[in-house]
Amino acid sequence: MEPNEHQDADGARYRAELRRVLDTSSPSVVRRLEALRDIATAGTDGVTIDVFPDQESHRTFAVWARLSGADSFALDRQIGDERELFKVLWTDNGWEPAVPEPPASWSTLHLENVLFDTVAEWIDLLIPPDTTDLQWEVTTPDGTQDHRPVGPSH
């Protein structure tokens, strides 16, 4: 197997294992996305899903939703912590939930790219289908990733 083929196989395995962990949270995430849809007002343009990779190399991450538009700040405060869609914490016993160990050869940037792509693909399938009037996108708050449109309107 060529080195790139080995890396591709490691990446595919990691993504598949991470996706299984994300999928266990799908029912609660769908409910939260539906709540965002229901709270959105005429002063809301859409929903942004932010993927926050840990900057301290613990390889943890969080996924938060926020509304965009004129009313977004007040509405985000109204929703509160329900905007948190998924979170991986480092504990004394390892990652919670138990996400896969990324390949040791991956740089922090490569891991961030894989996390972003995997979360975007996962979220895309969970957005309520009757939200074509809202724009949905996935991004990273630091701008290292492009904004990726997701959901039924893209």
mmCIF file of C-alpha atoms in Angstrom:
data_model
loop_
_atom_site.group_PDB
_atom_site.id
_atom_site.type_symbol
_atom_site.label_atom_id
_atom_site.label_comp_id
_atom_site.label_asym_id
_atom_site.label_seq_id
_atom_site.Cartn_x
_atom_site.Cartn_y
_atom_site.Cartn_z
ATOM 1 C CA MET A 1 0.000 0.000 0.000
ATOM 2 C CA GLU A 2 1.391 3.430 -0.953
ATOM 3 C CA PRO A 3 1.792 6.020 1.854
ATOM 4 C CA ASN A 4 -1.087 8.179 0.540
ATOM 5 C CA GLU A 5 -3.337 5.129 0.278
ATOM 6 C CA HIS A 6 -2.546 4.287 3.907
ATOM 7 C CA GLN A 7 -3.377 7.858 4.963
ATOM 8 C CA ASP A 8 -6.617 7.749 2.965
ATOM 9 C CA ALA A 9 -7.577 4.461 4.637
ATOM 10 C CA ASP A 10 -6.781 5.909 8.086
ATOM 11 C CA GLY A 11 -8.837 8.987 7.254
ATOM 12 C CA ALA A 12 -11.812 6.963 6.027
ATOM 13 C CA ARG A 13 -11.694 4.772 9.128
ATOM 14 C CA TYR A 14 -11.484 7.780 11.453
ATOM 15 C CA ARG A 15 -14.348 9.566 9.683
ATOM 16 C CA ALA A 16 -16.557 6.459 9.813
ATOM 17 C CA GLU A 17 -15.873 5.931 13.533
ATOM 18 C CA LEU A 18 -16.442 9.610 14.317
ATOM 19 C CA ARG A 19 -19.654 9.577 12.317
ATOM 20 C CA ARG A 20 -20.958 6.631 14.384
ATOM 21 C CA VAL A 21 -20.378 8.685 17.545
ATOM 22 C CA LEU A 22 -22.055 11.756 16.028
ATOM 23 C CA ASP A 23 -25.011 9.659 14.876
ATOM 24 C CA THR A 24 -25.763 8.629 18.462
ATOM 25 C CA SER A 25 -26.539 12.298 19.164
ATOM 26 C CA SER A 26 -28.662 12.804 16.052
ATOM 27 C CA PRO A 27 -32.130 12.576 17.677
ATOM 28 C CA SER A 28 -31.378 15.318 20.230
ATOM 29 C CA VAL A 29 -29.628 17.447 17.595
ATOM 30 C CA VAL A 30 -32.646 17.213 15.282
ATOM 31 C CA ARG A 31 -34.870 18.466 18.136
ATOM 32 C CA ARG A 32 -32.514 21.398 18.743
ATOM 33 C CA LEU A 33 -32.370 22.284 15.043
ATOM 34 C CA GLU A 34 -36.170 22.173 14.897
ATOM 35 C CA ALA A 35 -36.308 24.519 17.901
ATOM 36 C CA LEU A 36 -33.966 26.931 16.095
ATOM 37 C CA ARG A 37 -36.226 26.785 13.052
ATOM 38 C CA ASP A 38 -39.273 27.500 15.207
ATOM 39 C CA ILE A 39 -37.662 30.464 16.982
ATOM 40 C CA ALA A 40 -36.336 32.045 13.802
ATOM 41 C CA THR A 41 -38.172 35.265 12.974
ATOM 42 C CA ALA A 42 -38.384 37.691 10.102
ATOM 43 C CA GLY A 43 -35.266 39.317 11.589
ATOM 44 C CA THR A 44 -33.331 36.087 11.187
ATOM 45 C CA ASP A 45 -31.540 35.242 7.958
ATOM 46 C CA GLY A 46 -30.383 31.759 8.816
ATOM 47 C CA VAL A 47 -28.546 29.401 11.094
ATOM 48 C CA THR A 48 -24.781 29.009 11.344
ATOM 49 C CA ILE A 49 -23.322 25.835 12.784
ATOM 50 C CA ASP A 50 -19.863 26.515 14.229
ATOM 51 C CA VAL A 51 -17.315 23.730 14.634
ATOM 52 C CA PHE A 52 -14.950 24.683 17.469
ATOM 53 C CA PRO A 53 -11.825 22.505 17.470
ATOM 54 C CA ASP A 54 -9.781 22.675 20.669
ATOM 55 C CA GLN A 55 -6.826 25.013 20.318
ATOM 56 C CA GLU A 56 -4.815 23.329 23.081
ATOM 57 C CA SER A 57 -4.238 20.080 21.177
ATOM 58 C CA HIS A 58 -6.461 17.964 23.402
ATOM 59 C CA ARG A 59 -8.259 17.054 20.174
ATOM 60 C CA THR A 60 -11.632 17.870 21.669
ATOM 61 C CA PHE A 61 -14.262 19.876 19.845
ATOM 62 C CA ALA A 62 -17.720 21.365 20.147
ATOM 63 C CA VAL A 63 -20.501 22.111 17.686
ATOM 64 C CA TRP A 64 -22.754 25.094 18.380
ATOM 65 C CA ALA A 65 -25.594 26.672 16.431
ATOM 66 C CA ARG A 66 -26.359 30.364 16.255
ATOM 67 C CA LEU A 67 -28.869 32.459 14.388
ATOM 68 C CA SER A 68 -27.765 35.177 11.986
ATOM 69 C CA GLY A 69 -29.540 38.420 11.228
ATOM 70 C CA ALA A 70 -30.894 41.466 13.043
ATOM 71 C CA ASP A 71 -32.621 39.556 15.880
ATOM 72 C CA SER A 72 -29.942 36.933 16.279
ATOM 73 C CA PHE A 73 -28.303 38.112 19.509
ATOM 74 C CA ALA A 74 -31.529 38.278 21.510
ATOM 75 C CA LEU A 75 -32.791 34.999 20.080
ATOM 76 C CA ASP A 76 -29.490 33.213 20.732
ATOM 77 C CA ARG A 77 -29.683 34.338 24.375
ATOM 78 C CA GLN A 78 -33.262 33.060 24.545
ATOM 79 C CA ILE A 79 -32.157 29.632 23.299
ATOM 80 C CA GLY A 80 -29.137 29.545 25.607
ATOM 81 C CA ASP A 81 -27.172 26.333 26.030
ATOM 82 C CA GLU A 82 -29.605 24.448 23.808
ATOM 83 C CA ARG A 83 -27.511 25.858 20.962
ATOM 84 C CA GLU A 84 -24.779 23.359 21.860
ATOM 85 C CA LEU A 85 -25.323 20.466 19.473
ATOM 86 C CA PHE A 86 -22.366 18.237 20.315
ATOM 87 C CA LYS A 87 -19.312 18.369 22.549
ATOM 88 C CA VAL A 88 -16.284 16.185 23.189
ATOM 89 C CA LEU A 89 -14.534 16.677 26.530
ATOM 90 C CA TRP A 90 -11.224 15.336 27.782
ATOM 91 C CA THR A 91 -11.697 13.631 31.157
ATOM 92 C CA ASP A 92 -9.518 11.523 33.448
ATOM 93 C CA ASN A 93 -10.824 8.493 31.565
ATOM 94 C CA GLY A 94 -10.263 9.838 28.043
ATOM 95 C CA TRP A 95 -12.650 11.484 25.620
ATOM 96 C CA GLU A 96 -16.317 11.766 26.502
ATOM 97 C CA PRO A 97 -18.048 10.623 24.399
ATOM 98 C CA ALA A 98 -15.493 8.079 23.242
ATOM 99 C CA VAL A 99 -14.467 9.477 19.870
ATOM 100 C CA PRO A 100 -11.823 7.666 17.827
ATOM 101 C CA GLU A 101 -8.135 8.426 18.190
ATOM 102 C CA PRO A 102 -6.984 10.385 15.125
ATOM 103 C CA PRO A 103 -3.973 8.987 13.291
ATOM 104 C CA ALA A 104 -0.745 10.139 14.949
ATOM 105 C CA SER A 105 0.566 11.384 11.611
ATOM 106 C CA TRP A 106 -2.158 14.017 11.301
ATOM 107 C CA SER A 107 -1.364 17.638 11.987
ATOM 108 C CA THR A 108 -3.750 19.735 14.054
ATOM 109 C CA LEU A 109 -4.860 21.507 10.867
ATOM 110 C CA HIS A 110 -5.554 18.214 9.087
ATOM 111 C CA LEU A 111 -7.635 17.005 12.041
ATOM 112 C CA GLU A 112 -9.579 20.289 12.044
ATOM 113 C CA ASN A 113 -10.307 19.864 8.321
ATOM 114 C CA VAL A 114 -11.537 16.298 8.830
ATOM 115 C CA LEU A 115 -13.690 17.340 11.806
ATOM 116 C CA PHE A 116 -15.201 20.170 9.784
ATOM 117 C CA ASP A 117 -15.990 17.957 6.784
ATOM 118 C CA THR A 118 -17.449 15.163 8.909
ATOM 119 C CA VAL A 119 -19.616 17.494 10.996
ATOM 120 C CA ALA A 120 -20.845 19.329 7.870
ATOM 121 C CA GLU A 121 -21.895 16.054 6.235
ATOM 122 C CA TRP A 122 -23.610 14.919 9.445
ATOM 123 C CA ILE A 123 -25.477 18.211 10.031
ATOM 124 C CA ASP A 124 -26.565 18.412 6.396
ATOM 125 C CA LEU A 125 -28.722 15.313 6.883
ATOM 126 C CA LEU A 126 -30.274 16.545 10.142
ATOM 127 C CA ILE A 127 -31.590 19.945 9.105
ATOM 128 C CA PRO A 128 -35.391 19.956 9.024
ATOM 129 C CA PRO A 129 -36.546 19.620 5.402
ATOM 130 C CA ASP A 130 -39.171 22.368 5.749
ATOM 131 C CA THR A 131 -36.634 25.151 6.351
ATOM 132 C CA THR A 132 -36.041 26.301 2.791
ATOM 133 C CA ASP A 133 -36.679 29.923 3.829
ATOM 134 C CA LEU A 134 -33.632 29.897 6.139
ATOM 135 C CA GLN A 135 -30.006 29.731 5.044
ATOM 136 C CA TRP A 136 -28.014 27.068 6.887
ATOM 137 C CA GLU A 137 -24.225 26.885 6.885
ATOM 138 C CA VAL A 138 -21.356 25.232 8.709
ATOM 139 C CA THR A 139 -18.198 27.160 9.502
ATOM 140 C CA THR A 140 -15.400 27.562 12.006
ATOM 141 C CA PRO A 141 -15.465 30.744 14.084
ATOM 142 C CA ASP A 142 -11.805 31.487 13.376
ATOM 143 C CA GLY A 143 -12.396 31.435 9.625
ATOM 144 C CA THR A 144 -9.988 28.588 8.855
ATOM 145 C CA GLN A 145 -12.743 26.845 6.910
ATOM 146 C CA ASP A 146 -14.997 28.230 4.235
ATOM 147 C CA HIS A 147 -18.651 28.596 4.999
ATOM 148 C CA ARG A 148 -20.324 25.474 3.694
ATOM 149 C CA PRO A 149 -24.024 25.737 2.833
ATOM 150 C CA VAL A 150 -26.052 22.806 4.149
ATOM 151 C CA GLY A 151 -29.682 21.789 4.359
ATOM 152 C CA PRO A 152 -32.552 21.688 1.890
ATOM 153 C CA SER A 153 -31.955 25.127 0.350
ATOM 154 C CA HIS A 154 -28.389 24.488 -0.899
#
